Structure formats: C-alpha cells, structure tokens
Amino acid sequence: MWVTAYFAIIVLLALCVGLEFTARRLTPPQSTPTAVANPAFRRFQSIFLRAYLLALWADWLQGPYLYKLYRHYSFLESQIAILYVCGLASCVLFAPFSGWLPQALGRRQTCLLFCVSYSACCLTKLSRDYFVLIVGRILGGLSTSLLATTFEAWYVYRHVEVHDFPKEWIPSTFNKVATWNHGLAVGAGLVANLLAEWLHLGPVAPFLLAVPCLGCCSWLVLTDWGKEEAERGSEGDKQTLILGAANGGVARLSAKERFSRSCHDGLRCLLSDRRVLLLGGVQALFESVLYIFVFLWTPVLDPHGPPLGIVFSCLMAASMVGSLLYRLATSTRYRLQPGQVLCLAVLMAFFSFFMLTFSTVPGQPRPHDSFLAFLLLELACGLYFPAVSFLQGRVIPEEKRAGVLSWFRLPLHLLACLGLLALHGEVSGTGGGEGGGGTRHMFGGCAVMMLAALMAVISLFTLSRNDTDLRLEGCRGEGEME
C-alpha cells in the first residue's frame, strides 16, 4: 500500500496538470475585463481570499489523521463512532444558528468566533480524556457550520451592499476559491504526512499546526477586514432589516425574525416545488453517505500500512480530476448537461460502494480494491458538486436559497448520524471488534442510499425533461462553485 499510495499521487497530480491545460484550451475563461482592471475590486477580493483560504487550509489539515489520532489514544471503533456522531449532531444543532449569528453579532465578529472555536477544537486533541474530545467535536461542529456560511456572507454583503460591485463579479471570486480549495486539500495531506510520519511527530501534529494558521486568519480578519470596514463603513444591517410594508410604511425586523422568515420561506419553497424537493433528496442522500465515508476510509486502509496523509492527498486529487472533467464535459466541445453529469456522478458513487461491499469481507480484505473504490468515489464527488451547485442556482430562487439549503442540511446530517449510530451498535454487538462485518454492511447500506439518490435524479429530470432552466446554453455555466 505504501508504494501504491505514492504511485497514485504522482499519477493523479500529472493527470490534474494535463486536464487543466486541456480544459483551458477547450474552455477559455470568459473575459471580465472590467472586474480584472478594477483595482478596488481586486484589492477587496485579495483581502477576502487571504483570510478565507487560511481558514480552509486549517480545516483541511485536520482531515487525514483525525481517526488515526483517536486510535492512537486506544479508543475502540464504537467509541470513535460516537465522537463522530457528536460532531455531526452539533452541526445539526448549530446549522440554524450559523445563519443567525452573523446577523446578531456581525459578520466579521462571527468569523473571529470561528477562529477561536476551531483553535479550541484543535487544542482539545492534546487530551486523551474522552469527555474533552467530545467537547472538541462539538466545537468542531460549530466551527464547520460557521465556516460554511460566515466568510461568504461577509464577502457577498460587502461586495453588493458596501462596494456596490456588480453581482456578476461574485462568481469570479468563488471560482478562485474552488480552484485553490482543491490545491489546499492536496497540500494539506502532504504536509500532514510530513509532520505525522516523516518527522515522527505523531497524528496530533497537524492539529497543532492548524492553530497558528487560525491565529493568522483571525489577525487578518481583525486588521485587513477591520481596515476595510473602517474605510468603507461597517455593516449597516447588523441588527435590523428595513422592508417596505404593503401600506407604504416600514416594518423593522430583528435578526431573529429575519432568520425565522428565511427558514419559513425556505420550507415553503421546498414543499411547493417538486424539483427543489427532489434535488434536496439527492443532496441529503449523497452527502450524508460522504460523512460516513469520511469515518470509514481510515479503518479500512490503515491496518495495511499506507501513509494516511498521502492517501488523503490522493483522494483530494481524484476529486480535483472530477472537477476538471466536469469542465471538459460541459464545454462547447462535448456539451453534456449538468443533469447528465449529476446522474453519472451518482452512478459512479453507487458502483464505488458496491465494490467496497466485496473488498471489505471480514477475513479477506482487499485493500488495493478498496483504495481504488475510494478514488472512484472522490472522482464522483468532483463531478457532483459543480453539477448540483449549478442546478441549485437554477431551481432555487436567490432570495430563498439560504433557507432552502438549511433545510437540505438537516436530513443530511441526521442520516449520517443514524448511519454511524448503526455502525456503533453493530460493532458494540460484536464485543467492540472490527472484524464483525459492520463496515461491510455499512458500505452496503451506502450503496442502497446511492441507488435511492439515482432514482431521485432520474425522477427530477423526467419531471423537468423540457425545462430550459436546467440546461446550459451551449457552453459551460458559471454556477459551478462548490
């Protein structure tokens, strides 16, 4: 497995470079001369990206060795499953508040709260106490929820409301984020492997490295973002939102009322449009399975001695390959539609889990086959995320998107929690052992969920067969951010 992992990362990185050059040749970037030539926009974009990319880097550093760290502390798989469930449950609990906190505290202050809570989460990894680690997972759930919403909320608000830049320039920033995000993920695996295995600092080392990265992020938020707000004015809608009333007056809504209205409107949109409901079902099924995969890939491969950081980089590079293939598939040369790519991604993920049910037979493990199946799954993820992002942009109204996506995330995390609890029960029922077939059964359940997601995708595009809103107009669309 050691040789396989290093060979795979070399091949995948070479493939990424080749596909990038091909994608640039076949799909030249649409020119945005005004945005590129505008020094105020470029400066504002740079201020945002420096802090946000540091936050993403700190997040990715914690991916390769989390499970390994808990095993290093001699916890059983059933105990580790509970730790992961605590993280997911806290995501469920804090997800609604992650949309409300920026309105109540202010967007910049909430970004600082993210840096503090995630730093505390990383520092808890120094303890071997189970309760302290549970607290760390709860803080991690809060931090993950904030990372997914708060930084982007600060950028979009100041882009539109403060600087009054055209909304059409927003995708250029988040396309840069998506491009950098893949590279950061691959690099984080390599650096984590360097610290944990090459320098023999142990699995806690990447978490400790994340702390100064978060410190730098908070410093940039305090200084650069603070200076930006001082120059251009602070948030004017932190506490209230002024809406025109039907009688010509105004209604003053608090942040709490604004959040409640957003959730209510999101639920109405979800229930009134069957396309939105089916798309939400696809997202809940597909992404909940990914949370289960995040828990299971390490115990499947680690007994066979691979360098986990390199394996993590391979998985992220495979996802990057999928993203580049999406660009090629939807280019003017191949003209595949995002719905077709989404169907292909879900089908690939189904075959990946189907393979894993045979490669994880108790007593007859085939780690190379499992590694190949994991790479196929990450390739499917690279195709899935830009496709589903495009469809969300076309199906969900912009003003209701935050509320609808909050409802999407609720069943997503609940399904993942139920899956991990089921695995915990099965492992506990075999006396805490890891050879009782629980992992194989979980992969079988994931395959069934992917099959259900495939049926939902087919239903969505049977329902919307002639819907031009879900089709690209002859070239690759803009809405492909993760």
Short mmCIF file of C-alpha atoms in Angstrom, two decimals:
data_model
loop_
_atom_site.label_atom_id
_atom_site.label_comp_id
_atom_site.label_asym_id
_atom_site.label_seq_id
_atom_site.Cartn_x
_atom_site.Cartn_y
_atom_site.Cartn_z
CA MET A 1 0.00 0.00 0.00
CA TRP A 2 2.92 2.37 0.65
CA VAL A 3 4.15 2.08 -2.93
CA THR A 4 0.61 2.19 -4.30
CA ALA A 5 -0.18 5.44 -2.49
CA TYR A 6 2.94 7.26 -3.72
CA PHE A 7 2.48 5.97 -7.27
CA ALA A 8 -1.18 7.05 -7.22
CA ILE A 9 -0.43 10.61 -6.07
CA ILE A 10 2.15 11.07 -8.84
CA VAL A 11 -0.23 9.77 -11.50
CA LEU A 12 -3.19 11.81 -10.20
CA LEU A 13 -1.23 15.06 -9.99
CA ALA A 14 0.11 14.55 -13.52
CA LEU A 15 -3.45 13.87 -14.67
CA CYS A 16 -4.65 17.07 -12.98
CA VAL A 17 -2.00 19.12 -14.77
CA GLY A 18 -2.86 17.55 -18.13
CA LEU A 19 -6.60 18.06 -17.66
CA GLU A 20 -6.10 21.66 -16.55
CA PHE A 21 -4.20 22.52 -19.72
CA THR A 22 -6.82 20.71 -21.82
CA ALA A 23 -9.69 22.46 -20.04
CA ARG A 24 -8.09 25.86 -20.54
CA ARG A 25 -7.62 25.14 -24.23
CA LEU A 26 -11.19 23.89 -24.77
CA THR A 27 -12.99 26.23 -22.35
CA PRO A 28 -11.14 29.55 -22.32
CA PRO A 29 -12.25 31.66 -19.37
CA GLN A 30 -14.90 34.22 -20.16
CA SER A 31 -13.34 37.64 -20.16
CA THR A 32 -14.28 40.01 -17.38
CA PRO A 33 -12.13 42.99 -18.32
CA THR A 34 -13.92 45.45 -16.06
CA ALA A 35 -13.52 43.26 -12.96
CA VAL A 36 -9.91 42.40 -13.76
CA ALA A 37 -9.00 46.01 -14.47
CA ASN A 38 -10.81 47.40 -11.43
CA PRO A 39 -8.14 47.93 -8.73
CA ALA A 40 -10.71 48.42 -5.95
CA PHE A 41 -12.34 45.06 -6.73
CA ARG A 42 -9.00 43.25 -6.96
CA ARG A 43 -7.89 44.71 -3.63
CA PHE A 44 -11.17 43.76 -1.94
CA GLN A 45 -11.03 40.26 -3.42
CA SER A 46 -7.44 39.81 -2.21
CA ILE A 47 -8.36 40.92 1.33
CA PHE A 48 -11.11 38.31 1.45
CA LEU A 49 -9.14 35.46 -0.13
CA ARG A 50 -6.13 35.76 2.17
CA ALA A 51 -8.23 35.18 5.29
CA TYR A 52 -10.68 32.67 3.82
CA LEU A 53 -8.02 30.45 2.26
CA LEU A 54 -6.14 30.32 5.56
CA ALA A 55 -9.35 29.17 7.25
CA LEU A 56 -9.85 26.47 4.61
CA TRP A 57 -6.21 25.37 4.93
CA ALA A 58 -6.60 24.96 8.71
CA ASP A 59 -9.76 22.93 8.12
CA TRP A 60 -8.12 20.58 5.60
CA LEU A 61 -5.12 19.96 7.88
CA GLN A 62 -7.43 18.14 10.28
CA GLY A 63 -8.72 15.66 7.71
CA PRO A 64 -6.04 12.98 7.28
CA TYR A 65 -5.31 11.97 10.87
CA LEU A 66 -8.48 12.51 12.91
CA TYR A 67 -9.49 8.85 13.11
CA LYS A 68 -5.83 7.82 13.47
CA LEU A 69 -5.46 10.15 16.45
CA TYR A 70 -8.40 8.56 18.25
CA ARG A 71 -6.98 5.09 17.56
CA HIS A 72 -3.60 6.34 18.81
CA TYR A 73 -5.37 7.14 22.08
CA SER A 74 -6.59 3.49 22.18
CA PHE A 75 -10.30 4.16 21.69
CA LEU A 76 -12.45 1.44 20.13
CA GLU A 77 -14.18 1.92 16.79
CA SER A 78 -17.56 2.11 18.54
CA GLN A 79 -16.25 4.91 20.80
CA ILE A 80 -14.80 6.77 17.81
CA ALA A 81 -18.14 6.46 16.03
CA ILE A 82 -19.80 8.27 18.96
CA LEU A 83 -17.21 11.06 18.69
CA TYR A 84 -18.05 11.49 15.02
CA VAL A 85 -21.77 11.44 15.81
CA CYS A 86 -21.23 14.23 18.36
CA GLY A 87 -19.58 16.30 15.64
CA LEU A 88 -22.41 15.71 13.18
CA ALA A 89 -25.09 16.28 15.82
CA SER A 90 -23.52 19.60 16.73
CA CYS A 91 -23.62 20.52 13.02
CA VAL A 92 -27.36 19.82 13.10
CA LEU A 93 -27.84 21.93 16.23
CA PHE A 94 -25.62 24.83 15.19
CA ALA A 95 -26.52 24.99 11.50
CA PRO A 96 -29.59 27.21 12.09
CA PHE A 97 -27.59 29.49 14.40
CA SER A 98 -24.78 29.80 11.84
CA GLY A 99 -27.22 31.76 9.69
CA TRP A 100 -28.48 33.86 12.60
CA LEU A 101 -25.20 34.68 14.37
CA PRO A 102 -23.79 36.92 11.59
CA GLN A 103 -26.96 39.00 11.81
CA ALA A 104 -26.82 39.18 15.62
CA LEU A 105 -23.07 39.59 16.23
CA GLY A 106 -21.92 40.95 12.90
CA ARG A 107 -20.23 39.02 10.12
CA ARG A 108 -16.64 39.91 10.97
CA GLN A 109 -17.15 39.12 14.66
CA THR A 110 -18.64 35.74 13.74
CA CYS A 111 -15.58 34.95 11.61
CA LEU A 112 -13.45 35.71 14.67
CA LEU A 113 -15.67 33.39 16.71
CA PHE A 114 -14.94 30.68 14.13
CA CYS A 115 -11.18 31.14 14.56
CA VAL A 116 -11.43 30.95 18.36
CA SER A 117 -13.75 27.93 18.45
CA TYR A 118 -11.75 25.98 15.86
CA SER A 119 -8.49 26.71 17.67
CA ALA A 120 -10.02 25.42 20.89
CA CYS A 121 -11.26 22.34 18.98
CA CYS A 122 -7.71 21.62 17.80
CA LEU A 123 -6.20 22.10 21.25
CA THR A 124 -8.61 19.55 22.76
CA LYS A 125 -6.84 16.93 20.62
CA LEU A 126 -3.93 17.12 23.07
CA SER A 127 -6.09 15.44 25.71
CA ARG A 128 -6.73 11.72 26.00
CA ASP A 129 -9.85 12.34 28.07
CA TYR A 130 -12.96 11.14 26.24
CA PHE A 131 -15.18 13.93 27.57
CA VAL A 132 -12.69 16.60 26.47
CA LEU A 133 -12.59 15.04 22.99
CA ILE A 134 -16.41 15.11 22.86
CA VAL A 135 -16.30 18.83 23.71
CA GLY A 136 -13.76 19.24 20.92
CA ARG A 137 -16.08 17.54 18.44
CA ILE A 138 -18.94 19.83 19.49
CA LEU A 139 -16.71 22.87 18.95
CA GLY A 140 -15.71 21.37 15.61
CA GLY A 141 -19.36 21.10 14.58
CA LEU A 142 -19.92 24.75 15.48
CA SER A 143 -16.80 25.79 13.58
CA THR A 144 -17.70 23.78 10.48
CA SER A 145 -21.15 25.36 10.39
CA LEU A 146 -19.64 28.86 10.67
CA LEU A 147 -17.00 28.18 8.02
CA ALA A 148 -19.68 27.07 5.56
CA THR A 149 -21.63 30.33 5.80
CA THR A 150 -19.99 33.24 7.59
CA PHE A 151 -16.99 34.10 5.43
CA GLU A 152 -19.03 34.01 2.24
CA ALA A 153 -21.77 36.07 3.89
CA TRP A 154 -19.25 38.80 4.78
CA TYR A 155 -17.91 38.87 1.25
CA VAL A 156 -21.27 38.90 -0.54
CA TYR A 157 -22.70 41.61 1.72
CA ARG A 158 -19.75 43.95 1.29
CA HIS A 159 -19.44 43.17 -2.43
CA VAL A 160 -23.04 44.16 -3.15
CA GLU A 161 -24.17 46.49 -0.38
CA VAL A 162 -20.98 48.37 0.53
CA HIS A 163 -18.80 48.45 -2.61
CA ASP A 164 -21.76 48.25 -4.99
CA PHE A 165 -19.84 45.98 -7.36
CA PRO A 166 -21.92 44.12 -9.97
CA LYS A 167 -23.31 40.79 -8.77
CA GLU A 168 -21.92 39.23 -11.95
CA TRP A 169 -18.42 39.58 -10.48
CA ILE A 170 -19.18 37.36 -7.45
CA PRO A 171 -18.64 34.03 -9.30
CA SER A 172 -15.11 35.07 -10.29
CA THR A 173 -14.15 35.18 -6.60
CA PHE A 174 -15.73 31.87 -5.67
CA ASN A 175 -14.33 30.17 -8.76
CA LYS A 176 -10.91 31.19 -7.44
CA VAL A 177 -11.86 29.75 -4.05
CA ALA A 178 -12.91 26.45 -5.64
CA THR A 179 -9.67 26.22 -7.61
CA TRP A 180 -7.49 26.99 -4.60
CA ASN A 181 -9.54 24.73 -2.34
CA HIS A 182 -8.57 21.59 -4.25
CA GLY A 183 -4.89 22.55 -4.18
CA LEU A 184 -5.06 23.33 -0.46
CA ALA A 185 -6.65 19.94 0.26
CA VAL A 186 -3.92 18.07 -1.64
CA GLY A 187 -1.21 20.14 0.01
CA ALA A 188 -2.71 19.65 3.47
CA GLY A 189 -2.44 15.87 3.09
CA LEU A 190 1.21 16.13 2.06
CA VAL A 191 2.09 18.49 4.93
CA ALA A 192 0.18 16.38 7.46
CA ASN A 193 2.03 13.28 6.26
CA LEU A 194 5.35 15.13 6.57
CA LEU A 195 4.63 16.10 10.17
CA ALA A 196 3.00 12.89 11.39
CA GLU A 197 5.09 10.25 9.63
CA TRP A 198 8.25 11.62 8.07
CA LEU A 199 9.14 13.79 11.09
CA HIS A 200 7.56 11.27 13.50
CA LEU A 201 5.66 13.97 15.40
CA GLY A 202 2.55 11.81 15.66
CA PRO A 203 -1.05 12.25 14.49
CA VAL A 204 -1.66 15.28 16.73
CA ALA A 205 0.92 17.41 14.87
CA PRO A 206 -1.38 18.56 12.00
CA PHE A 207 -3.95 19.79 14.53
CA LEU A 208 -1.32 21.84 16.32
CA LEU A 209 -0.19 23.35 13.01
CA ALA A 210 -3.78 24.40 12.34
CA VAL A 211 -3.80 26.62 15.46
CA PRO A 212 -1.25 29.22 14.24
CA CYS A 213 -2.94 29.16 10.83
CA LEU A 214 -6.22 30.07 12.52
CA GLY A 215 -4.36 32.71 14.53
CA CYS A 216 -3.09 34.28 11.29
CA CYS A 217 -6.60 34.13 9.88
CA SER A 218 -8.03 35.94 12.90
CA TRP A 219 -5.27 38.56 12.65
CA LEU A 220 -6.18 39.24 9.02
CA VAL A 221 -9.86 39.47 9.94
CA LEU A 222 -9.02 41.93 12.72
CA THR A 223 -6.61 44.08 10.72
CA ASP A 224 -7.33 43.87 6.98
CA TRP A 225 -11.07 43.35 7.32
CA GLY A 226 -11.23 45.91 10.13
CA LYS A 227 -9.43 48.46 8.00
CA GLU A 228 -11.72 47.64 5.09
CA GLU A 229 -14.79 48.24 7.26
CA ALA A 230 -13.30 51.43 8.70
CA GLU A 231 -12.65 52.81 5.22
CA ARG A 232 -15.93 51.77 3.64
CA GLY A 233 -18.23 51.77 6.64
CA SER A 234 -19.33 48.97 8.95
CA GLU A 235 -22.32 46.74 8.42
CA GLY A 236 -25.49 48.73 8.30
CA ASP A 237 -27.88 45.83 8.65
CA LYS A 238 -26.34 44.03 11.60
CA GLN A 239 -29.36 44.47 13.83
CA THR A 240 -32.29 45.28 11.56
CA LEU A 241 -33.67 44.93 8.08
CA ILE A 242 -35.97 47.54 6.64
CA LEU A 243 -38.70 46.16 4.44
CA GLY A 244 -41.37 48.09 2.61
CA ALA A 245 -44.78 47.31 4.01
CA ALA A 246 -47.93 46.91 1.95
CA ASN A 247 -49.41 50.14 3.34
CA GLY A 248 -46.37 52.16 2.33
CA GLY A 249 -44.86 52.09 5.82
CA VAL A 250 -41.85 50.11 7.02
CA ALA A 251 -41.55 47.00 9.13
CA ARG A 252 -38.42 46.70 11.21
CA LEU A 253 -37.32 43.09 11.57
CA SER A 254 -34.83 41.90 14.14
CA ALA A 255 -32.09 39.46 13.17
CA LYS A 256 -34.03 36.65 14.85
CA GLU A 257 -37.21 37.50 12.92
CA ARG A 258 -35.26 37.77 9.70
CA PHE A 259 -33.78 34.32 10.24
CA SER A 260 -37.22 32.88 11.11
CA ARG A 261 -38.68 34.38 7.94
CA SER A 262 -35.81 32.93 5.88
CA CYS A 263 -36.42 29.41 7.26
CA HIS A 264 -40.17 29.71 6.75
CA ASP A 265 -39.79 30.90 3.15
CA GLY A 266 -37.24 28.16 2.51
CA LEU A 267 -39.61 25.46 3.77
CA ARG A 268 -42.46 26.83 1.64
CA CYS A 269 -40.23 26.80 -1.44
CA LEU A 270 -39.10 23.26 -0.65
CA LEU A 271 -42.66 21.94 -0.31
CA SER A 272 -44.21 23.88 -3.18
CA ASP A 273 -41.70 22.95 -5.91
CA ARG A 274 -41.18 19.25 -6.53
CA ARG A 275 -37.92 19.96 -8.36
CA VAL A 276 -36.49 21.54 -5.22
CA LEU A 277 -37.71 18.62 -3.09
CA LEU A 278 -36.09 16.03 -5.36
CA LEU A 279 -32.84 17.97 -5.55
CA GLY A 280 -32.82 18.20 -1.75
CA GLY A 281 -33.33 14.45 -1.56
CA VAL A 282 -30.37 13.85 -3.85
CA GLN A 283 -28.17 16.15 -1.78
CA ALA A 284 -29.23 14.63 1.55
CA LEU A 285 -28.61 11.05 0.38
CA PHE A 286 -25.34 11.71 -1.46
CA GLU A 287 -23.69 13.98 1.08
CA SER A 288 -24.75 12.01 4.17
CA VAL A 289 -23.03 8.99 2.63
CA LEU A 290 -19.89 11.12 2.24
CA TYR A 291 -19.86 11.79 6.00
CA ILE A 292 -19.97 8.03 6.60
CA PHE A 293 -17.15 7.56 4.08
CA VAL A 294 -15.05 10.16 5.95
CA PHE A 295 -15.34 7.98 9.04
CA LEU A 296 -14.71 4.63 7.34
CA TRP A 297 -11.82 5.17 4.92
CA THR A 298 -9.13 5.22 7.62
CA PRO A 299 -10.08 1.97 9.44
CA VAL A 300 -10.39 0.20 6.09
CA LEU A 301 -6.91 1.17 4.85
CA ASP A 302 -4.85 1.88 7.99
CA PRO A 303 -4.31 -1.78 9.03
CA HIS A 304 -2.40 -2.28 5.78
CA GLY A 305 0.16 0.43 6.50
CA PRO A 306 -0.37 3.19 3.91
CA PRO A 307 0.84 6.74 4.59
CA LEU A 308 -2.51 8.29 5.51
CA GLY A 309 -1.53 11.83 4.54
CA ILE A 310 -0.56 10.67 1.05
CA VAL A 311 -3.77 8.65 0.76
CA PHE A 312 -5.75 11.75 1.75
CA SER A 313 -3.93 13.77 -0.94
CA CYS A 314 -4.75 11.05 -3.48
CA LEU A 315 -8.43 11.29 -2.58
CA MET A 316 -8.41 15.08 -2.92
CA ALA A 317 -6.50 14.87 -6.22
CA ALA A 318 -9.12 12.42 -7.52
CA SER A 319 -11.81 14.96 -6.59
CA MET A 320 -9.85 17.62 -8.49
CA VAL A 321 -9.75 15.32 -11.53
CA GLY A 322 -13.54 15.02 -11.33
CA SER A 323 -13.94 18.80 -11.18
CA LEU A 324 -11.73 19.23 -14.25
CA LEU A 325 -13.65 16.51 -16.08
CA TYR A 326 -16.86 18.43 -15.32
CA ARG A 327 -15.39 21.49 -17.04
CA LEU A 328 -14.49 19.39 -20.07
CA ALA A 329 -17.80 17.52 -20.18
CA THR A 330 -19.86 20.73 -20.14
CA SER A 331 -17.60 22.56 -22.62
CA THR A 332 -18.76 23.57 -26.08
CA ARG A 333 -16.95 20.56 -27.50
CA TYR A 334 -18.71 17.80 -25.53
CA ARG A 335 -21.90 19.68 -24.50
CA LEU A 336 -23.04 17.41 -21.67
CA GLN A 337 -25.68 18.93 -19.42
CA PRO A 338 -25.14 19.26 -15.64
CA GLY A 339 -28.08 16.93 -15.03
CA GLN A 340 -26.42 14.21 -17.09
CA VAL A 341 -23.15 14.73 -15.21
CA LEU A 342 -25.01 14.52 -11.88
CA CYS A 343 -26.59 11.23 -12.91
CA LEU A 344 -23.17 9.88 -13.90
CA ALA A 345 -21.65 11.00 -10.58
CA VAL A 346 -24.32 9.26 -8.51
CA LEU A 347 -23.97 6.10 -10.63
CA MET A 348 -20.18 6.11 -10.11
CA ALA A 349 -20.65 6.53 -6.36
CA PHE A 350 -23.06 3.57 -6.33
CA PHE A 351 -20.51 1.35 -8.09
CA SER A 352 -17.84 2.53 -5.65
CA PHE A 353 -19.82 1.37 -2.62
CA PHE A 354 -20.85 -1.79 -4.45
CA MET A 355 -17.14 -2.58 -4.92
CA LEU A 356 -16.49 -1.87 -1.24
CA THR A 357 -19.03 -4.45 -0.11
CA PHE A 358 -16.81 -7.10 -1.75
CA SER A 359 -13.39 -5.64 -0.88
CA THR A 360 -14.12 -5.43 2.88
CA VAL A 361 -15.24 -9.02 3.52
CA PRO A 362 -14.15 -9.96 7.09
CA GLY A 363 -11.00 -12.07 6.98
CA GLN A 364 -10.50 -11.47 3.25
CA PRO A 365 -9.76 -7.74 2.88
CA ARG A 366 -8.57 -6.40 -0.47
CA PRO A 367 -7.08 -3.00 0.41
CA HIS A 368 -5.98 -2.16 -3.14
CA ASP A 369 -9.52 -2.66 -4.41
CA SER A 370 -10.86 -0.56 -1.53
CA PHE A 371 -8.38 2.21 -2.34
CA LEU A 372 -9.47 2.16 -5.98
CA ALA A 373 -13.13 2.34 -4.92
CA PHE A 374 -12.37 5.33 -2.68
CA LEU A 375 -10.66 7.10 -5.58
CA LEU A 376 -13.70 6.41 -7.77
CA LEU A 377 -15.95 7.88 -5.08
CA GLU A 378 -13.87 11.05 -4.85
CA LEU A 379 -13.86 11.33 -8.63
CA ALA A 380 -17.66 11.17 -8.46
CA CYS A 381 -17.61 13.95 -5.83
CA GLY A 382 -15.60 16.16 -8.16
CA LEU A 383 -18.34 15.73 -10.77
CA TYR A 384 -21.21 16.00 -8.29
CA PHE A 385 -20.52 19.29 -6.51
CA PRO A 386 -20.31 21.65 -9.51
CA ALA A 387 -23.29 19.92 -11.14
CA VAL A 388 -25.53 20.16 -8.07
CA SER A 389 -24.38 23.75 -7.45
CA PHE A 390 -25.44 24.72 -10.99
CA LEU A 391 -28.84 23.06 -10.54
CA GLN A 392 -29.41 24.73 -7.17
CA GLY A 393 -28.70 28.08 -8.77
CA ARG A 394 -31.32 27.41 -11.46
CA VAL A 395 -34.03 25.75 -9.33
CA ILE A 396 -33.87 27.68 -6.04
CA PRO A 397 -34.68 31.42 -6.08
CA GLU A 398 -31.74 33.53 -4.92
CA GLU A 399 -33.64 35.21 -2.08
CA LYS A 400 -34.74 31.83 -0.66
CA ARG A 401 -31.53 29.88 -1.20
CA ALA A 402 -30.10 30.24 2.32
CA GLY A 403 -33.31 28.98 3.94
CA VAL A 404 -33.74 26.09 1.49
CA LEU A 405 -30.13 24.94 1.90
CA SER A 406 -30.54 25.00 5.68
CA TRP A 407 -33.43 22.56 5.31
CA PHE A 408 -31.33 20.43 2.94
CA ARG A 409 -28.59 20.10 5.55
CA LEU A 410 -30.94 18.88 8.30
CA PRO A 411 -31.74 15.40 6.83
CA LEU A 412 -28.18 15.22 5.52
CA HIS A 413 -26.64 15.31 9.00
CA LEU A 414 -29.40 13.21 10.54
CA LEU A 415 -28.89 10.39 8.02
CA ALA A 416 -25.14 10.46 8.65
CA CYS A 417 -25.70 10.31 12.42
CA LEU A 418 -28.08 7.38 12.07
CA GLY A 419 -25.58 5.54 9.89
CA LEU A 420 -22.75 5.99 12.38
CA LEU A 421 -25.00 5.02 15.29
CA ALA A 422 -25.98 1.86 13.40
CA LEU A 423 -22.30 1.07 12.90
CA HIS A 424 -21.65 1.74 16.60
CA GLY A 425 -24.43 -0.66 17.57
CA GLU A 426 -23.17 -3.41 15.29
CA VAL A 427 -19.56 -3.06 16.42
CA SER A 428 -20.62 -2.99 20.07
CA GLY A 429 -22.70 -6.08 19.47
CA THR A 430 -19.58 -7.94 18.35
CA GLY A 431 -17.72 -7.02 21.52
CA GLY A 432 -16.02 -3.95 20.08
CA GLY A 433 -14.15 -5.91 17.48
CA GLU A 434 -13.50 -4.66 13.98
CA GLY A 435 -13.85 -7.83 12.04
CA GLY A 436 -17.54 -8.50 12.53
CA GLY A 437 -18.64 -7.22 9.18
CA GLY A 438 -20.11 -3.92 10.38
CA THR A 439 -18.03 -1.92 7.94
CA ARG A 440 -19.10 -4.10 5.03
CA HIS A 441 -22.76 -3.84 5.99
CA MET A 442 -22.44 -0.06 6.25
CA PHE A 443 -20.99 0.12 2.74
CA GLY A 444 -23.92 -1.99 1.55
CA GLY A 445 -26.31 0.48 3.17
CA CYS A 446 -24.47 3.35 1.48
CA ALA A 447 -24.89 1.60 -1.88
CA VAL A 448 -28.64 1.36 -1.27
CA MET A 449 -28.76 5.08 -0.42
CA MET A 450 -26.89 5.91 -3.61
CA LEU A 451 -29.38 3.82 -5.56
CA ALA A 452 -32.18 5.86 -3.98
CA ALA A 453 -30.33 9.06 -4.93
CA LEU A 454 -30.05 7.79 -8.50
CA MET A 455 -33.82 7.21 -8.60
CA ALA A 456 -34.34 10.77 -7.33
CA VAL A 457 -32.07 12.17 -10.05
CA ILE A 458 -33.95 10.22 -12.72
CA SER A 459 -37.28 11.45 -11.32
CA LEU A 460 -36.02 15.04 -11.30
CA PHE A 461 -35.07 15.02 -14.93
CA THR A 462 -38.12 13.05 -16.02
CA LEU A 463 -40.17 15.78 -14.37
CA SER A 464 -38.06 18.57 -15.95
CA ARG A 465 -37.30 16.97 -19.31
CA ASN A 466 -38.22 20.11 -21.28
CA ASP A 467 -37.24 22.64 -18.60
CA THR A 468 -34.74 25.04 -20.16
CA ASP A 469 -33.83 26.40 -16.71
CA LEU A 470 -31.88 23.20 -16.01
CA ARG A 471 -29.84 23.32 -19.21
CA LEU A 472 -26.69 25.12 -20.23
CA GLU A 473 -27.00 27.43 -23.19
CA GLY A 474 -24.35 25.89 -25.44
CA CYS A 475 -21.37 26.39 -23.13
CA ARG A 476 -20.18 25.82 -19.61
CA GLY A 477 -22.11 27.72 -17.00
CA GLU A 478 -20.89 29.98 -14.25
CA GLY A 479 -22.56 28.29 -11.32
CA GLU A 480 -20.01 25.61 -10.60
CA MET A 481 -18.62 26.63 -7.29
CA GLU A 482 -18.53 24.14 -4.51
#
